Amino acid sequence: MDKMKVSYEAMLGLAAEMVLDKAVVEFRTQRLYQAIDKALATGDKDTFRRLTDELKTLHA
């Protein structure tokens, strides 16, 4: 019984980690899109390129 409980807790921990990872990626993506929009609006090419590279890396 204890072995099943340990396995169940490990699975719950893994599921929680996956949910948290997805939330962090979604949050960071949203922030990057906002910053990219701002860089486009101000014509800041260097920042735009840096941020789009970061976004590509995040989703690679």
mmCIF file as Biopython writes it, N, C-alpha, C and O atoms, coordinates in Angstrom:
data_model
#
loop_
_atom_site.group_PDB
_atom_site.id
_atom_site.type_symbol
_atom_site.label_atom_id
_atom_site.label_alt_id
_atom_site.label_comp_id
_atom_site.label_asym_id
_atom_site.label_entity_id
_atom_site.label_seq_id
_atom_site.pdbx_PDB_ins_code
_atom_site.Cartn_x
_atom_site.Cartn_y
_atom_site.Cartn_z
_atom_site.occupancy
_atom_site.B_iso_or_equiv
_atom_site.auth_seq_id
_atom_site.auth_asym_id
_atom_site.pdbx_PDB_model_num
ATOM 1   N N  . MET A ? 1  ? 0.824  -1.197 0.000   1.0 0.0 1  A 1 
ATOM 2   C CA . MET A ? 1  ? 0.000  0.000  0.000   1.0 0.0 1  A 1 
ATOM 3   C C  . MET A ? 1  ? 0.863  1.253  0.000   1.0 0.0 1  A 1 
ATOM 4   O O  . MET A ? 1  ? 0.551  2.217  -0.699  1.0 0.0 1  A 1 
ATOM 5   N N  . ASP A ? 2  ? 1.938  1.254  0.770   1.0 0.0 2  A 1 
ATOM 6   C CA . ASP A ? 2  ? 2.797  2.427  0.833   1.0 0.0 2  A 1 
ATOM 7   C C  . ASP A ? 2  ? 3.454  2.717  -0.509  1.0 0.0 2  A 1 
ATOM 8   O O  . ASP A ? 2  ? 3.655  3.876  -0.876  1.0 0.0 2  A 1 
ATOM 9   N N  . LYS A ? 3  ? 3.791  1.647  -1.246  1.0 0.0 3  A 1 
ATOM 10  C CA . LYS A ? 3  ? 4.410  1.826  -2.561  1.0 0.0 3  A 1 
ATOM 11  C C  . LYS A ? 3  ? 3.442  2.514  -3.524  1.0 0.0 3  A 1 
ATOM 12  O O  . LYS A ? 3  ? 3.858  3.353  -4.324  1.0 0.0 3  A 1 
ATOM 13  N N  . MET A ? 4  ? 2.161  2.168  -3.454  1.0 0.0 4  A 1 
ATOM 14  C CA . MET A ? 4  ? 1.150  2.808  -4.304  1.0 0.0 4  A 1 
ATOM 15  C C  . MET A ? 4  ? 0.989  4.275  -3.930  1.0 0.0 4  A 1 
ATOM 16  O O  . MET A ? 4  ? 0.828  5.135  -4.796  1.0 0.0 4  A 1 
ATOM 17  N N  . LYS A ? 5  ? 1.035  4.547  -2.639  1.0 0.0 5  A 1 
ATOM 18  C CA . LYS A ? 5  ? 0.885  5.929  -2.181  1.0 0.0 5  A 1 
ATOM 19  C C  . LYS A ? 5  ? 2.049  6.778  -2.675  1.0 0.0 5  A 1 
ATOM 20  O O  . LYS A ? 5  ? 1.849  7.912  -3.110  1.0 0.0 5  A 1 
ATOM 21  N N  . VAL A ? 6  ? 3.259  6.241  -2.612  1.0 0.0 6  A 1 
ATOM 22  C CA . VAL A ? 6  ? 4.439  6.960  -3.079  1.0 0.0 6  A 1 
ATOM 23  C C  . VAL A ? 6  ? 4.334  7.215  -4.585  1.0 0.0 6  A 1 
ATOM 24  O O  . VAL A ? 6  ? 4.636  8.312  -5.054  1.0 0.0 6  A 1 
ATOM 25  N N  . SER A ? 7  ? 3.910  6.209  -5.331  1.0 0.0 7  A 1 
ATOM 26  C CA . SER A ? 7  ? 3.746  6.353  -6.780  1.0 0.0 7  A 1 
ATOM 27  C C  . SER A ? 7  ? 2.688  7.400  -7.096  1.0 0.0 7  A 1 
ATOM 28  O O  . SER A ? 7  ? 2.881  8.227  -7.989  1.0 0.0 7  A 1 
ATOM 29  N N  . TYR A ? 8  ? 1.585  7.373  -6.381  1.0 0.0 8  A 1 
ATOM 30  C CA . TYR A ? 8  ? 0.500  8.336  -6.587  1.0 0.0 8  A 1 
ATOM 31  C C  . TYR A ? 8  ? 0.986  9.753  -6.285  1.0 0.0 8  A 1 
ATOM 32  O O  . TYR A ? 8  ? 0.700  10.683 -7.039  1.0 0.0 8  A 1 
ATOM 33  N N  . GLU A ? 9  ? 1.705  9.913  -5.207  1.0 0.0 9  A 1 
ATOM 34  C CA . GLU A ? 9  ? 2.217  11.231 -4.845  1.0 0.0 9  A 1 
ATOM 35  C C  . GLU A ? 9  ? 3.226  11.730 -5.872  1.0 0.0 9  A 1 
ATOM 36  O O  . GLU A ? 9  ? 3.265  12.922 -6.178  1.0 0.0 9  A 1 
ATOM 37  N N  . ALA A ? 10 ? 4.034  10.832 -6.401  1.0 0.0 10 A 1 
ATOM 38  C CA . ALA A ? 10 ? 5.002  11.211 -7.441  1.0 0.0 10 A 1 
ATOM 39  C C  . ALA A ? 10 ? 4.271  11.665 -8.697  1.0 0.0 10 A 1 
ATOM 40  O O  . ALA A ? 10 ? 4.679  12.638 -9.331  1.0 0.0 10 A 1 
ATOM 41  N N  . MET A ? 11 ? 3.211  10.983 -9.057  1.0 0.0 11 A 1 
ATOM 42  C CA . MET A ? 11 ? 2.426  11.363 -10.236 1.0 0.0 11 A 1 
ATOM 43  C C  . MET A ? 11 ? 1.745  12.709 -10.026 1.0 0.0 11 A 1 
ATOM 44  O O  . MET A ? 11 ? 1.700  13.538 -10.935 1.0 0.0 11 A 1 
ATOM 45  N N  . LEU A ? 12 ? 1.224  12.922 -8.846  1.0 0.0 12 A 1 
ATOM 46  C CA . LEU A ? 12 ? 0.604  14.214 -8.546  1.0 0.0 12 A 1 
ATOM 47  C C  . LEU A ? 12 ? 1.634  15.341 -8.618  1.0 0.0 12 A 1 
ATOM 48  O O  . LEU A ? 12 ? 1.357  16.423 -9.136  1.0 0.0 12 A 1 
ATOM 49  N N  . GLY A ? 13 ? 2.814  15.068 -8.095  1.0 0.0 13 A 1 
ATOM 50  C CA . GLY A ? 13 ? 3.888  16.060 -8.141  1.0 0.0 13 A 1 
ATOM 51  C C  . GLY A ? 13 ? 4.288  16.378 -9.571  1.0 0.0 13 A 1 
ATOM 52  O O  . GLY A ? 13 ? 4.519  17.539 -9.909  1.0 0.0 13 A 1 
ATOM 53  N N  . LEU A ? 14 ? 4.371  15.366 -10.405 1.0 0.0 14 A 1 
ATOM 54  C CA . LEU A ? 14 ? 4.709  15.557 -11.809 1.0 0.0 14 A 1 
ATOM 55  C C  . LEU A ? 14 ? 3.622  16.356 -12.522 1.0 0.0 14 A 1 
ATOM 56  O O  . LEU A ? 14 ? 3.924  17.263 -13.298 1.0 0.0 14 A 1 
ATOM 57  N N  . ALA A ? 15 ? 2.382  16.027 -12.266 1.0 0.0 15 A 1 
ATOM 58  C CA . ALA A ? 15 ? 1.271  16.752 -12.884 1.0 0.0 15 A 1 
ATOM 59  C C  . ALA A ? 15 ? 1.277  18.225 -12.462 1.0 0.0 15 A 1 
ATOM 60  O O  . ALA A ? 15 ? 1.059  19.116 -13.283 1.0 0.0 15 A 1 
ATOM 61  N N  . ALA A ? 16 ? 1.528  18.465 -11.182 1.0 0.0 16 A 1 
ATOM 62  C CA . ALA A ? 16 ? 1.585  19.841 -10.693 1.0 0.0 16 A 1 
ATOM 63  C C  . ALA A ? 16 ? 2.729  20.609 -11.350 1.0 0.0 16 A 1 
ATOM 64  O O  . ALA A ? 16 ? 2.578  21.780 -11.697 1.0 0.0 16 A 1 
ATOM 65  N N  . GLU A ? 17 ? 3.860  19.953 -11.516 1.0 0.0 17 A 1 
ATOM 66  C CA . GLU A ? 17 ? 5.011  20.590 -12.164 1.0 0.0 17 A 1 
ATOM 67  C C  . GLU A ? 17 ? 4.705  20.923 -13.620 1.0 0.0 17 A 1 
ATOM 68  O O  . GLU A ? 17 ? 5.105  21.978 -14.113 1.0 0.0 17 A 1 
ATOM 69  N N  . MET A ? 18 ? 4.004  20.039 -14.301 1.0 0.0 18 A 1 
ATOM 70  C CA . MET A ? 18 ? 3.643  20.282 -15.697 1.0 0.0 18 A 1 
ATOM 71  C C  . MET A ? 18 ? 2.690  21.474 -15.816 1.0 0.0 18 A 1 
ATOM 72  O O  . MET A ? 18 ? 2.836  22.299 -16.718 1.0 0.0 18 A 1 
ATOM 73  N N  . VAL A ? 19 ? 1.728  21.560 -14.917 1.0 0.0 19 A 1 
ATOM 74  C CA . VAL A ? 19 ? 0.787  22.684 -14.926 1.0 0.0 19 A 1 
ATOM 75  C C  . VAL A ? 19 ? 1.525  23.993 -14.651 1.0 0.0 19 A 1 
ATOM 76  O O  . VAL A ? 19 ? 1.278  25.001 -15.314 1.0 0.0 19 A 1 
ATOM 77  N N  . LEU A ? 20 ? 2.413  23.974 -13.691 1.0 0.0 20 A 1 
ATOM 78  C CA . LEU A ? 20 ? 3.177  25.172 -13.361 1.0 0.0 20 A 1 
ATOM 79  C C  . LEU A ? 20 ? 4.077  25.596 -14.515 1.0 0.0 20 A 1 
ATOM 80  O O  . LEU A ? 20 ? 4.154  26.782 -14.838 1.0 0.0 20 A 1 
ATOM 81  N N  . ASP A ? 21 ? 4.753  24.641 -15.134 1.0 0.0 21 A 1 
ATOM 82  C CA . ASP A ? 21 ? 5.612  24.948 -16.278 1.0 0.0 21 A 1 
ATOM 83  C C  . ASP A ? 21 ? 4.816  25.592 -17.408 1.0 0.0 21 A 1 
ATOM 84  O O  . ASP A ? 21 ? 5.262  26.566 -18.014 1.0 0.0 21 A 1 
ATOM 85  N N  . LYS A ? 22 ? 3.644  25.046 -17.686 1.0 0.0 22 A 1 
ATOM 86  C CA . LYS A ? 22 ? 2.796  25.596 -18.749 1.0 0.0 22 A 1 
ATOM 87  C C  . LYS A ? 22 ? 2.359  27.014 -18.402 1.0 0.0 22 A 1 
ATOM 88  O O  . LYS A ? 22 ? 2.346  27.881 -19.275 1.0 0.0 22 A 1 
ATOM 89  N N  . ALA A ? 23 ? 2.005  27.263 -17.162 1.0 0.0 23 A 1 
ATOM 90  C CA . ALA A ? 23 ? 1.583  28.596 -16.737 1.0 0.0 23 A 1 
ATOM 91  C C  . ALA A ? 23 ? 2.720  29.607 -16.878 1.0 0.0 23 A 1 
ATOM 92  O O  . ALA A ? 23 ? 2.499  30.741 -17.301 1.0 0.0 23 A 1 
ATOM 93  N N  . VAL A ? 24 ? 3.926  29.195 -16.524 1.0 0.0 24 A 1 
ATOM 94  C CA . VAL A ? 24 ? 5.083  30.084 -16.631 1.0 0.0 24 A 1 
ATOM 95  C C  . VAL A ? 24 ? 5.362  30.420 -18.094 1.0 0.0 24 A 1 
ATOM 96  O O  . VAL A ? 24 ? 5.643  31.572 -18.425 1.0 0.0 24 A 1 
ATOM 97  N N  . VAL A ? 25 ? 5.287  29.426 -18.962 1.0 0.0 25 A 1 
ATOM 98  C CA . VAL A ? 25 ? 5.525  29.656 -20.389 1.0 0.0 25 A 1 
ATOM 99  C C  . VAL A ? 25 ? 4.457  30.592 -20.958 1.0 0.0 25 A 1 
ATOM 100 O O  . VAL A ? 25 ? 4.777  31.507 -21.717 1.0 0.0 25 A 1 
ATOM 101 N N  . GLU A ? 26 ? 3.210  30.373 -20.599 1.0 0.0 26 A 1 
ATOM 102 C CA . GLU A ? 26 ? 2.137  31.233 -21.088 1.0 0.0 26 A 1 
ATOM 103 C C  . GLU A ? 26 ? 2.297  32.667 -20.583 1.0 0.0 26 A 1 
ATOM 104 O O  . GLU A ? 26 ? 2.081  33.617 -21.337 1.0 0.0 26 A 1 
ATOM 105 N N  . PHE A ? 27 ? 2.668  32.828 -19.332 1.0 0.0 27 A 1 
ATOM 106 C CA . PHE A ? 27 ? 2.877  34.159 -18.761 1.0 0.0 27 A 1 
ATOM 107 C C  . PHE A ? 27 ? 4.031  34.869 -19.470 1.0 0.0 27 A 1 
ATOM 108 O O  . PHE A ? 27 ? 3.919  36.032 -19.857 1.0 0.0 27 A 1 
ATOM 109 N N  . ARG A ? 28 ? 5.140  34.148 -19.632 1.0 0.0 28 A 1 
ATOM 110 C CA . ARG A ? 28 ? 6.317  34.738 -20.286 1.0 0.0 28 A 1 
ATOM 111 C C  . ARG A ? 28 ? 6.009  35.081 -21.746 1.0 0.0 28 A 1 
ATOM 112 O O  . ARG A ? 28 ? 6.447  36.115 -22.250 1.0 0.0 28 A 1 
ATOM 113 N N  . THR A ? 29 ? 5.259  34.215 -22.420 1.0 0.0 29 A 1 
ATOM 114 C CA . THR A ? 29 ? 4.873  34.479 -23.808 1.0 0.0 29 A 1 
ATOM 115 C C  . THR A ? 29 ? 4.048  35.752 -23.901 1.0 0.0 29 A 1 
ATOM 116 O O  . THR A ? 29 ? 4.282  36.584 -24.778 1.0 0.0 29 A 1 
ATOM 117 N N  . GLN A ? 30 ? 3.090  35.907 -23.005 1.0 0.0 30 A 1 
ATOM 118 C CA . GLN A ? 30 ? 2.248  37.106 -23.006 1.0 0.0 30 A 1 
ATOM 119 C C  . GLN A ? 30 ? 3.097  38.363 -22.801 1.0 0.0 30 A 1 
ATOM 120 O O  . GLN A ? 30 ? 2.911  39.365 -23.490 1.0 0.0 30 A 1 
ATOM 121 N N  . ARG A ? 31 ? 4.017  38.301 -21.862 1.0 0.0 31 A 1 
ATOM 122 C CA . ARG A ? 31 ? 4.888  39.453 -21.609 1.0 0.0 31 A 1 
ATOM 123 C C  . ARG A ? 31 ? 5.775  39.764 -22.810 1.0 0.0 31 A 1 
ATOM 124 O O  . ARG A ? 31 ? 5.987  40.930 -23.144 1.0 0.0 31 A 1 
ATOM 125 N N  . LEU A ? 32 ? 6.289  38.730 -23.453 1.0 0.0 32 A 1 
ATOM 126 C CA . LEU A ? 32 ? 7.129  38.943 -24.632 1.0 0.0 32 A 1 
ATOM 127 C C  . LEU A ? 32 ? 6.329  39.581 -25.762 1.0 0.0 32 A 1 
ATOM 128 O O  . LEU A ? 32 ? 6.821  40.495 -26.423 1.0 0.0 32 A 1 
ATOM 129 N N  . TYR A ? 33 ? 5.102  39.113 -25.996 1.0 0.0 33 A 1 
ATOM 130 C CA . TYR A ? 33 ? 4.270  39.715 -27.037 1.0 0.0 33 A 1 
ATOM 131 C C  . TYR A ? 33 ? 4.009  41.194 -26.745 1.0 0.0 33 A 1 
ATOM 132 O O  . TYR A ? 33 ? 4.032  42.020 -27.658 1.0 0.0 33 A 1 
ATOM 133 N N  . GLN A ? 34 ? 3.765  41.524 -25.495 1.0 0.0 34 A 1 
ATOM 134 C CA . GLN A ? 34 ? 3.549  42.929 -25.129 1.0 0.0 34 A 1 
ATOM 135 C C  . GLN A ? 34 ? 4.800  43.763 -25.408 1.0 0.0 34 A 1 
ATOM 136 O O  . GLN A ? 34 ? 4.715  44.864 -25.952 1.0 0.0 34 A 1 
ATOM 137 N N  . ALA A ? 35 ? 5.954  43.229 -25.033 1.0 0.0 35 A 1 
ATOM 138 C CA . ALA A ? 35 ? 7.206  43.944 -25.249 1.0 0.0 35 A 1 
ATOM 139 C C  . ALA A ? 35 ? 7.532  44.049 -26.742 1.0 0.0 35 A 1 
ATOM 140 O O  . ALA A ? 35 ? 8.057  45.067 -27.194 1.0 0.0 35 A 1 
ATOM 141 N N  . ILE A ? 36 ? 7.221  43.007 -27.501 1.0 0.0 36 A 1 
ATOM 142 C CA . ILE A ? 36 ? 7.432  43.036 -28.948 1.0 0.0 36 A 1 
ATOM 143 C C  . ILE A ? 36 ? 6.542  44.106 -29.583 1.0 0.0 36 A 1 
ATOM 144 O O  . ILE A ? 36 ? 6.998  44.863 -30.441 1.0 0.0 36 A 1 
ATOM 145 N N  . ASP A ? 37 ? 5.294  44.169 -29.172 1.0 0.0 37 A 1 
ATOM 146 C CA . ASP A ? 37 ? 4.389  45.196 -29.683 1.0 0.0 37 A 1 
ATOM 147 C C  . ASP A ? 37 ? 4.913  46.596 -29.384 1.0 0.0 37 A 1 
ATOM 148 O O  . ASP A ? 37 ? 4.840  47.487 -30.231 1.0 0.0 37 A 1 
ATOM 149 N N  . LYS A ? 38 ? 5.435  46.782 -28.191 1.0 0.0 38 A 1 
ATOM 150 C CA . LYS A ? 38 ? 5.985  48.085 -27.814 1.0 0.0 38 A 1 
ATOM 151 C C  . LYS A ? 38 ? 7.211  48.414 -28.665 1.0 0.0 38 A 1 
ATOM 152 O O  . LYS A ? 38 ? 7.372  49.551 -29.108 1.0 0.0 38 A 1 
ATOM 153 N N  . ALA A ? 39 ? 8.071  47.426 -28.892 1.0 0.0 39 A 1 
ATOM 154 C CA . ALA A ? 39 ? 9.261  47.652 -29.717 1.0 0.0 39 A 1 
ATOM 155 C C  . ALA A ? 39 ? 8.868  47.999 -31.146 1.0 0.0 39 A 1 
ATOM 156 O O  . ALA A ? 39 ? 9.496  48.850 -31.776 1.0 0.0 39 A 1 
ATOM 157 N N  . LEU A ? 40 ? 7.838  47.348 -31.656 1.0 0.0 40 A 1 
ATOM 158 C CA . LEU A ? 40 ? 7.346  47.674 -32.997 1.0 0.0 40 A 1 
ATOM 159 C C  . LEU A ? 40 ? 6.789  49.098 -33.050 1.0 0.0 40 A 1 
ATOM 160 O O  . LEU A ? 40 ? 7.052  49.846 -33.992 1.0 0.0 40 A 1 
ATOM 161 N N  . ALA A ? 41 ? 6.026  49.453 -32.035 1.0 0.0 41 A 1 
ATOM 162 C CA . ALA A ? 41 ? 5.407  50.781 -32.006 1.0 0.0 41 A 1 
ATOM 163 C C  . ALA A ? 41 ? 6.446  51.893 -31.948 1.0 0.0 41 A 1 
ATOM 164 O O  . ALA A ? 41 ? 6.246  52.969 -32.511 1.0 0.0 41 A 1 
ATOM 165 N N  . THR A ? 42 ? 7.551  51.629 -31.268 1.0 0.0 42 A 1 
ATOM 166 C CA . THR A ? 42 ? 8.588  52.657 -31.131 1.0 0.0 42 A 1 
ATOM 167 C C  . THR A ? 42 ? 9.670  52.534 -32.196 1.0 0.0 42 A 1 
ATOM 168 O O  . THR A ? 42 ? 10.558 53.383 -32.278 1.0 0.0 42 A 1 
ATOM 169 N N  . GLY A ? 43 ? 9.603  51.485 -33.011 1.0 0.0 43 A 1 
ATOM 170 C CA . GLY A ? 43 ? 10.599 51.298 -34.063 1.0 0.0 43 A 1 
ATOM 171 C C  . GLY A ? 43 ? 11.954 50.820 -33.578 1.0 0.0 43 A 1 
ATOM 172 O O  . GLY A ? 43 ? 12.969 51.042 -34.239 1.0 0.0 43 A 1 
ATOM 173 N N  . ASP A ? 44 ? 11.974 50.168 -32.431 1.0 0.0 44 A 1 
ATOM 174 C CA . ASP A ? 44 ? 13.222 49.675 -31.841 1.0 0.0 44 A 1 
ATOM 175 C C  . ASP A ? 44 ? 13.556 48.293 -32.414 1.0 0.0 44 A 1 
ATOM 176 O O  . ASP A ? 44 ? 13.131 47.267 -31.882 1.0 0.0 44 A 1 
ATOM 177 N N  . LYS A ? 45 ? 14.323 48.286 -33.507 1.0 0.0 45 A 1 
ATOM 178 C CA . LYS A ? 45 ? 14.625 47.039 -34.214 1.0 0.0 45 A 1 
ATOM 179 C C  . LYS A ? 45 ? 15.461 46.078 -33.382 1.0 0.0 45 A 1 
ATOM 180 O O  . LYS A ? 45 ? 15.218 44.872 -33.403 1.0 0.0 45 A 1 
ATOM 181 N N  . ASP A ? 46 ? 16.435 46.590 -32.657 1.0 0.0 46 A 1 
ATOM 182 C CA . ASP A ? 46 ? 17.303 45.721 -31.867 1.0 0.0 46 A 1 
ATOM 183 C C  . ASP A ? 46 ? 16.514 44.983 -30.782 1.0 0.0 46 A 1 
ATOM 184 O O  . ASP A ? 46 ? 16.667 43.775 -30.598 1.0 0.0 46 A 1 
ATOM 185 N N  . THR A ? 47 ? 15.682 45.718 -30.081 1.0 0.0 47 A 1 
ATOM 186 C CA . THR A ? 47 ? 14.856 45.095 -29.036 1.0 0.0 47 A 1 
ATOM 187 C C  . THR A ? 47 ? 13.880 44.109 -29.648 1.0 0.0 47 A 1 
ATOM 188 O O  . THR A ? 47 ? 13.662 43.028 -29.101 1.0 0.0 47 A 1 
ATOM 189 N N  . PHE A ? 48 ? 13.290 44.471 -30.775 1.0 0.0 48 A 1 
ATOM 190 C CA . PHE A ? 48 ? 12.367 43.580 -31.468 1.0 0.0 48 A 1 
ATOM 191 C C  . PHE A ? 48 ? 13.052 42.262 -31.811 1.0 0.0 48 A 1 
ATOM 192 O O  . PHE A ? 48 ? 12.503 41.191 -31.553 1.0 0.0 48 A 1 
ATOM 193 N N  . ARG A ? 49 ? 14.234 42.336 -32.382 1.0 0.0 49 A 1 
ATOM 194 C CA . ARG A ? 49 ? 14.956 41.116 -32.763 1.0 0.0 49 A 1 
ATOM 195 C C  . ARG A ? 49 ? 15.318 40.276 -31.539 1.0 0.0 49 A 1 
ATOM 196 O O  . ARG A ? 49 ? 15.181 39.052 -31.554 1.0 0.0 49 A 1 
ATOM 197 N N  . ARG A ? 50 ? 15.778 40.937 -30.487 1.0 0.0 50 A 1 
ATOM 198 C CA . ARG A ? 50 ? 16.154 40.218 -29.275 1.0 0.0 50 A 1 
ATOM 199 C C  . ARG A ? 50 ? 14.945 39.501 -28.662 1.0 0.0 50 A 1 
ATOM 200 O O  . ARG A ? 50 ? 15.032 38.344 -28.251 1.0 0.0 50 A 1 
ATOM 201 N N  . LEU A ? 51 ? 13.837 40.206 -28.611 1.0 0.0 51 A 1 
ATOM 202 C CA . LEU A ? 51 ? 12.631 39.628 -28.010 1.0 0.0 51 A 1 
ATOM 203 C C  . LEU A ? 51 ? 12.049 38.504 -28.861 1.0 0.0 51 A 1 
ATOM 204 O O  . LEU A ? 51 ? 11.604 37.490 -28.323 1.0 0.0 51 A 1 
ATOM 205 N N  . THR A ? 52 ? 12.047 38.672 -30.173 1.0 0.0 52 A 1 
ATOM 206 C CA . THR A ? 52 ? 11.534 37.596 -31.026 1.0 0.0 52 A 1 
ATOM 207 C C  . THR A ? 52 ? 12.438 36.373 -30.955 1.0 0.0 52 A 1 
ATOM 208 O O  . THR A ? 52 ? 11.955 35.242 -31.014 1.0 0.0 52 A 1 
ATOM 209 N N  . ASP A ? 53 ? 13.738 36.584 -30.828 1.0 0.0 53 A 1 
ATOM 210 C CA . ASP A ? 53 ? 14.648 35.447 -30.638 1.0 0.0 53 A 1 
ATOM 211 C C  . ASP A ? 53 ? 14.347 34.728 -29.322 1.0 0.0 53 A 1 
ATOM 212 O O  . ASP A ? 53 ? 14.344 33.499 -29.259 1.0 0.0 53 A 1 
ATOM 213 N N  . GLU A ? 54 ? 14.097 35.505 -28.285 1.0 0.0 54 A 1 
ATOM 214 C CA . GLU A ? 54 ? 13.763 34.914 -26.989 1.0 0.0 54 A 1 
ATOM 215 C C  . GLU A ? 54 ? 12.453 34.131 -27.065 1.0 0.0 54 A 1 
ATOM 216 O O  . GLU A ? 54 ? 12.328 33.057 -26.476 1.0 0.0 54 A 1 
ATOM 217 N N  . LEU A ? 55 ? 11.479 34.678 -27.796 1.0 0.0 55 A 1 
ATOM 218 C CA . LEU A ? 55 ? 10.204 33.992 -27.958 1.0 0.0 55 A 1 
ATOM 219 C C  . LEU A ? 55 ? 10.388 32.685 -28.718 1.0 0.0 55 A 1 
ATOM 220 O O  . LEU A ? 55 ? 9.787  31.671 -28.363 1.0 0.0 55 A 1 
ATOM 221 N N  . LYS A ? 56 ? 11.206 32.699 -29.749 1.0 0.0 56 A 1 
ATOM 222 C CA . LYS A ? 56 ? 11.475 31.472 -30.509 1.0 0.0 56 A 1 
ATOM 223 C C  . LYS A ? 56 ? 12.140 30.440 -29.602 1.0 0.0 56 A 1 
ATOM 224 O O  . LYS A ? 56 ? 11.795 29.260 -29.652 1.0 0.0 56 A 1 
ATOM 225 N N  . THR A ? 57 ? 13.081 30.871 -28.784 1.0 0.0 57 A 1 
ATOM 226 C CA . THR A ? 57 ? 13.780 29.956 -27.882 1.0 0.0 57 A 1 
ATOM 227 C C  . THR A ? 57 ? 12.813 29.366 -26.852 1.0 0.0 57 A 1 
ATOM 228 O O  . THR A ? 57 ? 12.896 28.186 -26.512 1.0 0.0 57 A 1 
ATOM 229 N N  . LEU A ? 58 ? 11.909 30.192 -26.369 1.0 0.0 58 A 1 
ATOM 230 C CA . LEU A ? 58 ? 10.932 29.750 -25.378 1.0 0.0 58 A 1 
ATOM 231 C C  . LEU A ? 58 ? 10.042 28.645 -25.935 1.0 0.0 58 A 1 
ATOM 232 O O  . LEU A ? 58 ? 9.664  27.721 -25.215 1.0 0.0 58 A 1 
ATOM 233 N N  . HIS A ? 59 ? 9.713  28.743 -27.211 1.0 0.0 59 A 1 
ATOM 234 C CA . HIS A ? 59 ? 8.800  27.767 -27.819 1.0 0.0 59 A 1 
ATOM 235 C C  . HIS A ? 59 ? 9.518  26.695 -28.629 1.0 0.0 59 A 1 
ATOM 236 O O  . HIS A ? 59 ? 8.884  25.939 -29.365 1.0 0.0 59 A 1 
ATOM 237 N N  . ALA A ? 60 ? 10.823 26.628 -28.495 1.0 0.0 60 A 1 
ATOM 238 C CA . ALA A ? 60 ? 11.581 25.588 -29.233 1.0 0.0 60 A 1 
ATOM 239 C C  . ALA A ? 60 ? 11.555 24.274 -28.475 1.0 0.0 60 A 1 
ATOM 240 O O  . ALA A ? 60 ? 12.132 23.287 -28.931 1.0 0.0 60 A 1 
#
